[in-house]
Short mmCIF file of C-alpha atoms and ligand atoms in Angstrom, two decimals:
data_model
loop_
_atom_site.label_atom_id
_atom_site.label_comp_id
_atom_site.label_asym_id
_atom_site.label_seq_id
_atom_site.Cartn_x
_atom_site.Cartn_y
_atom_site.Cartn_z
CA MET A 1 -5.92 36.44 -27.50
CA ARG A 2 -2.68 34.83 -28.66
CA THR A 3 -2.17 31.12 -27.95
CA VAL A 4 1.39 31.71 -26.83
CA ASP A 5 0.18 34.20 -24.19
CA LEU A 6 -2.26 31.65 -22.77
CA ILE A 7 0.50 29.03 -22.58
CA HIS A 8 2.77 31.62 -20.95
CA ARG A 9 0.17 32.51 -18.30
CA LYS A 10 -0.58 28.87 -17.54
CA ARG A 11 3.13 28.12 -17.32
CA ASP A 12 3.45 30.88 -14.71
CA GLY A 13 0.62 29.43 -12.63
CA GLU A 14 -2.12 31.90 -13.51
CA GLU A 15 -5.76 30.93 -13.71
CA LEU A 16 -7.22 31.03 -17.23
CA ALA A 17 -10.81 32.08 -17.83
CA PRO A 18 -13.31 29.44 -19.06
CA GLU A 19 -13.54 31.13 -22.48
CA GLU A 20 -9.74 31.09 -22.79
CA ILE A 21 -9.64 27.34 -22.16
CA ALA A 22 -12.50 26.84 -24.62
CA SER A 23 -10.69 28.83 -27.30
CA LEU A 24 -7.55 26.69 -26.93
CA ILE A 25 -9.37 23.35 -27.17
CA GLU A 26 -11.80 24.43 -29.86
CA GLY A 27 -8.93 25.92 -31.90
CA TYR A 28 -7.06 22.63 -31.56
CA LEU A 29 -10.07 20.61 -32.71
CA ARG A 30 -10.46 22.86 -35.75
CA ASP A 31 -6.74 22.31 -36.50
CA GLU A 32 -6.10 26.04 -36.10
CA ILE A 33 -3.75 25.48 -33.14
CA PRO A 34 -0.90 23.03 -33.80
CA ASP A 35 0.02 19.97 -31.74
CA TYR A 36 3.21 21.62 -30.46
CA GLN A 37 1.36 24.49 -28.81
CA ILE A 38 -1.24 22.22 -27.19
CA SER A 39 1.59 19.93 -26.07
CA ALA A 40 3.24 22.91 -24.38
CA PHE A 41 -0.08 23.87 -22.81
CA LEU A 42 -0.55 20.30 -21.48
CA MET A 43 2.93 20.34 -19.99
CA ALA A 44 2.19 23.72 -18.38
CA VAL A 45 -0.96 22.19 -16.85
CA PHE A 46 1.08 19.18 -15.75
CA PHE A 47 3.39 21.42 -13.72
CA SER A 48 1.07 24.26 -12.70
CA GLY A 49 -2.18 22.32 -12.16
CA MET A 50 -5.65 23.78 -12.62
CA THR A 51 -8.22 25.37 -10.36
CA ASP A 52 -11.67 23.80 -9.97
CA ARG A 53 -13.08 26.48 -12.27
CA GLU A 54 -10.52 25.68 -14.96
CA VAL A 55 -11.01 21.94 -14.73
CA SER A 56 -14.80 22.35 -15.02
CA ALA A 57 -14.30 24.57 -18.08
CA LEU A 58 -11.98 22.02 -19.67
CA THR A 59 -14.43 19.19 -18.99
CA ASP A 60 -17.29 21.24 -20.36
CA VAL A 61 -15.53 22.04 -23.65
CA MET A 62 -14.62 18.35 -24.08
CA VAL A 63 -18.23 17.27 -23.49
CA ARG A 64 -19.42 19.91 -25.99
CA SER A 65 -16.95 18.64 -28.60
CA GLY A 66 -19.37 15.78 -29.31
CA GLY A 67 -23.01 14.94 -28.95
CA THR A 68 -24.80 13.83 -25.80
CA VAL A 69 -26.34 10.40 -25.51
CA ASP A 70 -29.87 10.91 -24.26
CA LEU A 71 -31.12 8.07 -22.08
CA SER A 72 -34.06 9.95 -20.54
CA ASP A 73 -36.67 7.70 -22.11
CA ILE A 74 -35.12 4.59 -20.58
CA PRO A 75 -36.85 3.86 -17.27
CA GLY A 76 -34.71 3.56 -14.13
CA VAL A 77 -31.81 5.34 -12.50
CA LYS A 78 -28.66 5.26 -14.63
CA VAL A 79 -25.37 4.69 -12.85
CA ASP A 80 -21.94 4.13 -14.38
CA LYS A 81 -18.76 2.99 -12.65
CA HIS A 82 -15.25 3.94 -13.68
CA SER A 83 -11.77 3.05 -12.50
CA THR A 84 -8.78 5.32 -12.99
CA GLY A 85 -6.80 2.27 -14.13
CA GLY A 86 -4.90 -0.54 -12.49
CA VAL A 87 -3.34 -3.98 -12.91
CA GLY A 88 -5.64 -7.00 -12.76
CA ASP A 89 -8.53 -4.60 -12.23
CA LYS A 90 -11.55 -6.43 -13.58
CA THR A 91 -14.07 -5.03 -11.08
CA SER A 92 -16.30 -3.46 -13.77
CA LEU A 93 -17.09 -6.91 -15.17
CA ILE A 94 -18.28 -8.00 -11.72
CA SER A 95 -19.85 -4.91 -10.15
CA ALA A 96 -21.83 -3.91 -13.27
CA PRO A 97 -23.73 -7.25 -13.64
CA LEU A 98 -24.34 -7.33 -9.87
CA ALA A 99 -25.79 -3.80 -9.88
CA ALA A 100 -27.83 -4.42 -13.04
CA SER A 101 -29.29 -7.62 -11.61
CA ALA A 102 -30.37 -5.55 -8.59
CA GLY A 103 -32.31 -3.14 -10.84
CA VAL A 104 -29.80 -0.36 -11.64
CA VAL A 105 -29.49 0.68 -15.30
CA VAL A 106 -25.76 0.54 -16.08
CA PRO A 107 -24.58 2.27 -19.27
CA MET A 108 -20.91 1.26 -19.15
CA ILE A 109 -18.66 3.43 -21.27
CA SER A 110 -15.33 1.70 -21.02
CA GLY A 111 -11.80 2.27 -22.19
CA ARG A 112 -8.91 0.30 -23.54
CA GLY A 113 -5.73 -0.54 -21.71
CA LEU A 114 -2.74 1.68 -22.16
CA GLY A 115 0.79 1.26 -20.82
CA HIS A 116 0.78 -1.08 -17.86
CA THR A 117 -2.95 -0.72 -17.10
CA GLY A 118 -5.67 -2.95 -18.51
CA GLY A 119 -8.95 -1.86 -20.09
CA THR A 120 -12.45 -3.29 -19.83
CA LEU A 121 -13.04 -3.26 -23.60
CA ASP A 122 -9.96 -5.40 -24.27
CA LYS A 123 -11.06 -7.92 -21.65
CA LEU A 124 -14.54 -8.16 -23.15
CA GLU A 125 -13.16 -8.50 -26.67
CA SER A 126 -11.22 -11.59 -25.62
CA ILE A 127 -14.65 -13.30 -25.56
CA PRO A 128 -15.15 -14.68 -29.09
CA GLY A 129 -17.78 -12.67 -30.96
CA PHE A 130 -18.25 -9.95 -28.30
CA ARG A 131 -19.00 -6.57 -29.94
CA THR A 132 -18.17 -3.36 -28.11
CA ASN A 133 -18.69 -1.09 -31.13
CA LEU A 134 -22.46 -0.85 -30.67
CA SER A 135 -24.30 2.01 -32.33
CA ILE A 136 -25.94 4.41 -29.91
CA GLU A 137 -29.33 2.93 -30.90
CA GLU A 138 -28.13 -0.62 -30.12
CA PHE A 139 -26.70 0.64 -26.84
CA ARG A 140 -30.05 2.18 -25.88
CA ASN A 141 -31.96 -0.99 -26.84
CA MET A 142 -29.58 -3.13 -24.78
CA LEU A 143 -30.14 -0.90 -21.77
CA LYS A 144 -33.92 -1.08 -22.18
CA ARG A 145 -33.89 -4.85 -22.43
CA HIS A 146 -31.00 -5.92 -20.17
CA LYS A 147 -30.26 -2.86 -17.97
CA LEU A 148 -26.57 -3.27 -18.85
CA ALA A 149 -24.48 -2.64 -21.95
CA PHE A 150 -20.78 -2.14 -22.57
CA ILE A 151 -19.64 0.35 -25.19
CA GLY A 152 -16.39 2.10 -26.11
CA GLN A 153 -15.86 5.80 -26.60
CA THR A 154 -17.46 6.50 -29.98
CA ALA A 155 -16.72 9.40 -32.33
CA GLU A 156 -19.81 11.04 -30.80
CA ILE A 157 -18.65 10.83 -27.17
CA ALA A 158 -16.19 13.59 -26.18
CA PRO A 159 -13.98 13.41 -29.31
CA ALA A 160 -11.73 16.14 -27.87
CA ASP A 161 -10.71 13.70 -25.15
CA GLY A 162 -9.66 11.11 -27.74
CA LYS A 163 -7.47 13.66 -29.53
CA LEU A 164 -5.98 15.11 -26.35
CA TYR A 165 -5.39 11.69 -24.81
CA SER A 166 -3.21 10.59 -27.76
CA LEU A 167 -1.21 13.79 -27.46
CA ARG A 168 -0.81 13.35 -23.69
CA ASP A 169 0.33 9.81 -24.25
CA ALA A 170 3.07 11.01 -26.60
CA THR A 171 4.13 13.96 -24.43
CA ALA A 172 4.38 12.34 -20.97
CA THR A 173 1.42 14.32 -19.65
CA VAL A 174 -0.97 11.49 -18.80
CA GLU A 175 -0.36 11.53 -15.04
CA SER A 176 -1.82 14.96 -14.37
CA ILE A 177 -4.69 15.21 -11.88
CA PRO A 178 -6.77 17.85 -13.74
CA LEU A 179 -6.13 16.18 -17.11
CA ILE A 180 -7.18 12.74 -15.83
CA ALA A 181 -10.22 14.20 -14.00
CA SER A 182 -11.49 16.09 -17.06
CA SER A 183 -10.75 13.16 -19.39
CA ILE A 184 -12.73 10.67 -17.33
CA MET A 185 -15.58 12.99 -16.43
CA SER A 186 -16.07 14.31 -19.99
CA LYS A 187 -16.83 10.78 -21.20
CA LYS A 188 -19.25 10.22 -18.32
CA LEU A 189 -21.01 13.55 -18.71
CA ALA A 190 -21.55 13.05 -22.43
CA VAL A 191 -24.19 10.50 -21.37
CA ASN A 192 -26.99 11.74 -19.19
CA LEU A 193 -26.26 9.56 -16.19
CA ASP A 194 -27.81 10.14 -12.76
CA ALA A 195 -24.87 8.93 -10.74
CA ILE A 196 -21.27 7.76 -11.06
CA VAL A 197 -19.18 5.52 -8.81
CA LEU A 198 -15.46 6.06 -9.18
CA ASP A 199 -12.65 3.75 -8.15
CA VAL A 200 -9.51 5.84 -7.77
CA LYS A 201 -6.51 3.54 -7.64
CA VAL A 202 -3.41 4.45 -5.67
CA GLY A 203 -0.03 2.73 -5.51
CA THR A 204 2.76 1.39 -7.66
CA GLY A 205 0.37 0.04 -10.30
CA ALA A 206 -1.74 3.21 -10.55
CA PHE A 207 -1.30 6.61 -12.17
CA MET A 208 -1.53 8.14 -8.68
CA LYS A 209 1.33 6.90 -6.51
CA ARG A 210 0.43 8.70 -3.28
CA GLN A 211 -2.83 8.83 -1.36
CA VAL A 212 -2.84 12.62 -1.19
CA GLU A 213 -2.76 12.76 -5.02
CA ALA A 214 -5.50 10.14 -5.29
CA ARG A 215 -7.62 12.11 -2.84
CA ARG A 216 -7.18 15.31 -4.86
CA LEU A 217 -8.14 13.45 -8.06
CA ALA A 218 -11.21 11.95 -6.36
CA GLN A 219 -12.26 15.35 -4.97
CA MET A 220 -11.84 16.98 -8.36
CA MET A 221 -13.98 14.38 -10.15
CA VAL A 222 -16.66 14.42 -7.43
CA GLY A 223 -16.68 18.24 -7.66
CA ILE A 224 -17.06 18.25 -11.47
CA GLY A 225 -20.02 15.86 -11.21
CA ARG A 226 -21.67 17.70 -8.35
CA ARG A 227 -21.53 21.03 -10.17
CA LEU A 228 -23.66 19.31 -12.81
CA ASP A 229 -26.08 17.80 -10.24
CA LYS A 230 -24.81 14.23 -10.53
CA ARG A 231 -24.54 12.00 -7.50
CA VAL A 232 -20.88 10.96 -7.41
CA GLN A 233 -18.91 8.87 -4.92
CA ALA A 234 -15.28 7.82 -5.19
CA LEU A 235 -13.53 4.98 -3.41
CA ILE A 236 -9.77 5.25 -3.07
CA THR A 237 -8.41 1.70 -3.28
CA ASP A 238 -5.00 0.08 -2.99
CA MET A 239 -3.08 -0.76 -6.18
CA ASN A 240 0.25 -1.72 -4.63
CA GLN A 241 -0.25 -5.31 -5.73
CA PRO A 242 -2.39 -6.56 -8.63
CA LEU A 243 -6.06 -7.10 -7.87
CA GLY A 244 -6.89 -10.80 -7.75
CA TYR A 245 -4.48 -13.32 -9.27
CA ALA A 246 -5.05 -12.91 -13.03
CA ILE A 247 -3.50 -10.21 -15.24
CA GLY A 248 -4.21 -10.40 -18.99
CA ASN A 249 -7.44 -10.24 -20.91
CA ALA A 250 -8.86 -13.77 -21.29
CA LEU A 251 -7.22 -14.81 -18.00
CA GLU A 252 -9.12 -12.00 -16.28
CA VAL A 253 -12.42 -13.07 -17.85
CA MET A 254 -11.86 -16.51 -16.31
CA GLU A 255 -11.32 -14.91 -12.90
CA VAL A 256 -14.44 -12.78 -13.36
CA SER A 257 -16.43 -15.97 -13.98
CA GLN A 258 -15.08 -17.55 -10.80
CA THR A 259 -15.76 -14.41 -8.79
CA LEU A 260 -19.34 -14.07 -10.04
CA GLN A 261 -19.80 -17.67 -8.86
CA ASN A 262 -18.51 -16.64 -5.43
CA ALA A 263 -15.26 -18.57 -5.86
CA GLY A 264 -13.00 -15.62 -6.63
CA PRO A 265 -10.11 -13.98 -4.77
CA THR A 266 -10.99 -12.18 -1.53
CA ASP A 267 -9.61 -8.76 -2.51
CA LEU A 268 -11.36 -8.71 -5.88
CA THR A 269 -14.65 -9.92 -4.41
CA ARG A 270 -14.52 -7.32 -1.62
CA ILE A 271 -13.89 -4.29 -3.88
CA SER A 272 -16.37 -5.46 -6.53
CA LEU A 273 -19.11 -5.94 -3.92
CA GLU A 274 -18.47 -2.51 -2.40
CA LEU A 275 -18.55 -0.84 -5.83
CA ALA A 276 -21.77 -2.69 -6.71
CA ALA A 277 -23.30 -1.66 -3.36
CA ARG A 278 -22.46 2.01 -4.01
CA MET A 279 -24.02 1.74 -7.48
CA ILE A 280 -27.18 0.20 -5.99
CA TYR A 281 -27.31 2.86 -3.27
CA LEU A 282 -26.77 5.81 -5.64
CA GLY A 283 -29.26 4.12 -7.98
CA LYS A 284 -31.82 4.49 -5.16
CA ILE A 285 -32.83 0.85 -5.30
CA VAL A 286 -32.75 0.65 -1.47
CA PRO A 287 -32.71 3.40 1.18
CA THR A 288 -29.40 2.72 2.95
CA LEU A 289 -25.88 1.71 2.03
CA ASP A 290 -26.10 -1.30 4.36
CA ASP A 291 -29.22 -2.49 2.53
CA ALA A 292 -27.33 -2.02 -0.74
CA ARG A 293 -24.41 -4.10 0.55
CA GLU A 294 -26.81 -6.88 1.52
CA LEU A 295 -28.50 -6.77 -1.87
CA ALA A 296 -25.17 -6.86 -3.76
CA GLN A 297 -24.08 -9.84 -1.65
CA SER A 298 -27.35 -11.70 -2.30
CA LYS A 299 -27.03 -11.10 -6.06
CA LEU A 300 -23.59 -12.68 -5.88
CA LEU A 301 -24.68 -15.64 -3.75
CA ASP A 302 -27.81 -16.50 -5.75
CA GLY A 303 -25.94 -16.31 -9.07
CA SER A 304 -28.01 -13.41 -10.50
CA GLY A 305 -24.89 -11.38 -11.33
CA TYR A 306 -23.37 -14.36 -13.08
CA GLN A 307 -26.56 -14.96 -15.10
CA LYS A 308 -26.77 -11.25 -15.97
CA PHE A 309 -23.21 -11.28 -17.32
CA LYS A 310 -24.01 -14.32 -19.47
CA GLU A 311 -27.17 -12.64 -20.76
CA VAL A 312 -25.22 -9.51 -21.75
CA ILE A 313 -22.39 -11.49 -23.38
CA GLN A 314 -24.99 -13.26 -25.52
CA ALA A 315 -26.83 -10.03 -26.36
CA GLN A 316 -23.58 -8.34 -27.47
CA GLY A 317 -22.73 -11.22 -29.81
CA GLY A 318 -20.37 -13.18 -27.58
CA ASN A 319 -20.43 -16.83 -26.61
CA PRO A 320 -21.67 -17.02 -22.99
CA GLN A 321 -20.41 -20.60 -22.65
CA VAL A 322 -16.89 -19.21 -22.20
CA LEU A 323 -17.77 -18.55 -18.57
CA ASP A 324 -18.14 -22.31 -17.95
CA ARG A 325 -15.71 -23.68 -20.50
CA PHE A 326 -12.49 -21.70 -20.39
CA GLU A 327 -11.05 -23.69 -23.30
CA LEU A 328 -13.42 -21.65 -25.52
CA LEU A 329 -11.44 -18.49 -24.66
CA PRO A 330 -8.14 -17.73 -26.40
CA ASN A 331 -5.50 -19.84 -24.67
CA ALA A 332 -1.74 -19.36 -24.45
CA THR A 333 0.62 -21.92 -25.94
CA GLY A 334 3.55 -21.57 -23.54
CA VAL A 335 3.91 -21.33 -19.76
CA ARG A 336 6.93 -20.15 -17.79
CA GLU A 337 7.12 -20.61 -14.02
CA ILE A 338 8.84 -18.02 -11.88
CA ALA A 339 10.30 -19.58 -8.75
CA SER A 340 11.16 -17.90 -5.48
CA PRO A 341 14.93 -17.44 -4.95
CA ARG A 342 14.49 -17.81 -1.17
CA ALA A 343 12.03 -18.64 1.58
CA GLY A 344 10.12 -15.95 3.42
CA TYR A 345 7.03 -13.79 3.35
CA ILE A 346 5.89 -11.93 0.26
CA SER A 347 6.15 -8.31 1.38
CA GLN A 348 5.47 -6.61 -1.96
CA ILE A 349 4.36 -7.45 -5.50
CA GLU A 350 5.00 -4.34 -7.54
CA ALA A 351 1.86 -4.07 -9.63
CA GLY A 352 3.40 -1.67 -12.16
CA LEU A 353 6.14 -4.18 -13.06
CA ILE A 354 3.67 -7.07 -13.37
CA GLY A 355 1.51 -4.90 -15.63
CA LEU A 356 4.50 -3.93 -17.77
CA ALA A 357 5.68 -7.54 -18.04
CA SER A 358 2.31 -8.80 -19.20
CA SER A 359 2.13 -5.88 -21.62
CA LEU A 360 5.56 -6.86 -22.96
CA ILE A 361 4.39 -10.37 -23.88
CA GLY A 362 1.35 -8.90 -25.63
CA ALA A 363 -1.43 -8.37 -23.07
CA GLY A 364 -1.21 -4.59 -23.37
CA ARG A 365 -0.16 -1.97 -25.85
CA ASP A 366 2.55 0.69 -25.97
CA THR A 367 0.63 2.92 -28.33
CA LYS A 368 -3.07 3.16 -29.08
CA GLU A 369 -2.47 1.55 -32.49
CA ASP A 370 -0.87 -1.68 -31.17
CA THR A 371 -2.93 -4.86 -31.23
CA ILE A 372 -3.08 -7.04 -28.16
CA ASP A 373 -2.89 -10.79 -27.67
CA PRO A 374 -5.97 -11.76 -25.63
CA ALA A 375 -4.56 -15.11 -24.48
CA VAL A 376 -1.43 -13.99 -22.66
CA GLY A 377 -0.65 -12.65 -19.21
CA VAL A 378 0.41 -13.54 -15.70
CA ILE A 379 -1.24 -15.64 -13.01
CA LEU A 380 0.05 -14.99 -9.53
CA GLU A 381 0.40 -17.98 -7.24
CA VAL A 382 0.93 -15.89 -4.11
CA LYS A 383 -0.25 -12.56 -2.71
CA VAL A 384 1.33 -10.14 -0.24
CA GLY A 385 1.54 -11.65 3.26
CA GLN A 386 1.78 -15.26 2.10
CA LYS A 387 4.71 -17.53 2.99
CA VAL A 388 6.81 -19.06 0.24
CA ASP A 389 9.54 -21.73 0.23
CA THR A 390 12.76 -21.58 -1.77
CA GLY A 391 11.84 -22.71 -5.28
CA GLY A 392 8.13 -22.22 -4.60
CA VAL A 393 6.17 -20.85 -7.57
CA LEU A 394 5.55 -17.09 -7.38
CA CYS A 395 3.64 -16.81 -10.63
CA ARG A 396 3.26 -18.19 -14.13
CA LEU A 397 3.69 -16.32 -17.38
CA TYR A 398 1.33 -17.43 -20.16
CA TYR A 399 2.58 -16.54 -23.64
CA THR A 400 2.13 -17.30 -27.32
CA LYS A 401 5.42 -15.86 -28.66
CA GLU A 402 8.86 -16.54 -27.20
CA ASP A 403 10.64 -13.30 -28.12
CA ARG A 404 10.01 -11.11 -25.04
CA VAL A 405 9.49 -13.89 -22.47
CA GLU A 406 12.99 -13.70 -20.99
CA GLU A 407 12.75 -9.95 -20.44
CA ALA A 408 9.24 -10.24 -19.00
CA ALA A 409 10.30 -13.08 -16.68
CA GLN A 410 13.12 -10.91 -15.31
CA MET A 411 10.73 -8.02 -14.77
CA VAL A 412 8.22 -10.21 -12.98
CA GLU A 413 10.93 -11.68 -10.75
CA ASP A 414 11.99 -8.13 -9.81
CA ALA A 415 8.42 -7.32 -8.84
CA PHE A 416 8.44 -9.68 -5.84
CA ARG A 417 10.00 -8.64 -2.52
CA ILE A 418 10.52 -11.42 0.00
CA SER A 419 11.27 -10.67 3.64
CA THR A 420 11.86 -12.64 6.81
CA GLN A 421 9.01 -10.89 8.66
CA ALA A 422 5.35 -10.97 7.73
CA PRO A 423 4.36 -7.51 6.39
CA GLU A 424 1.69 -5.45 8.09
CA GLU A 425 -1.75 -5.99 6.64
CA ARG A 426 -2.74 -3.18 4.28
CA GLU A 427 -6.21 -1.72 3.92
CA LEU A 428 -7.83 -2.40 0.57
CA ILE A 429 -10.42 0.38 0.60
CA LEU A 430 -8.58 3.37 1.93
CA GLU A 431 -11.08 6.20 1.78
CA VAL A 432 -14.44 7.29 0.44
CA VAL A 433 -14.86 10.74 -1.11
CA GLY A 434 -18.30 12.22 -1.68
N1 URA I 1 -8.52 7.12 -17.94
C1 URA I 1 -9.03 8.08 -18.77
O1 URA I 1 -10.09 7.91 -19.35
N2 URA I 1 -8.34 9.22 -18.93
C2 URA I 1 -7.19 9.45 -18.30
O2 URA I 1 -6.64 10.51 -18.48
C3 URA I 1 -6.65 8.46 -17.45
C4 URA I 1 -7.35 7.29 -17.27
#
């Protein structure tokens, strides 16, 4: 079969057979098919989509491109949690310790931030000494001893995804439902998990802008998991404003600490507790979801989640004192206040723009090779629905270098919409799939 014919058929909306998809991806990995043909194939998928059979075949070939991490000798039910990416989304650092302290084994395979979205690994690496490049053996030992470990995608875990993701990033094909679904699920299925809880973000700060697209993505990922006998549930949650108040790596770790001590923002606490409850429920620690919610709440209130996070920071080489003494985290050297041009109600805070602005001053990266500045970011002073006076502070920009601050400040200012009427309250958790 000729590669160009497969691209042609996909471009025209035809369904490819599993072996045809496998031959494309395997040929690409062996460097027999060039970047430009796979780029064209990705763009064809972007416009024509994929059937469930195709997306399962694509996921399968990506899983098979590496090894599988066998956790079967580790006692307990293994549950991972994954977000499709958002702004200020630090829920993994809260829900994972809560679930682990309730008895779930949580092998967290996390990603890095890209574009305007943040990544769990970058947040963790803002903690001095924290190592995310564990060997598989270290990862397994951590899980045995602490029930929780954070690791990045290694060369062993779905290497095809790493290669395809870079190409997608350079060819404007990231925001494709089947490509996102197979990318996320291939990394999860390379580890023999029992269950997965997904947080599919929707809104201006998410890859999926509309709820119908988010629902399709959630259904696709739940379907891929189910076909392989995994218990999978997906929450569809609002990403029209940043989650919590902090955006930027070390700033987010500070907010995680406050939230695990039950002094965090309401929206962040609510989503993190619900995700932890779903992990506990799918982890079969208790018989009902209501019991799981109660257990997650009690692990927050009695400080077990907070202690678990400290224990894991220490075990992965980090300094756990950072959770009590924020001056031990990287700190910015400059602060710029953004004031409200008029009085009124905050009707919108465009999460995408806030994410881009904090990326611009160094909190994120434009390409996978860029390094990030862990100290910088944005702290919101208001959230949607709140009243603000003329000159009242909307947010603060924390920076270490002056050069992009002006541009970022303008972007952040543009992110706020102020109206005379209070906006309608928006649901935070919009839907559950699976
Ligand atoms: N996260 C991933 O791991 N892959 C995607 O394609 C998008 C978000």
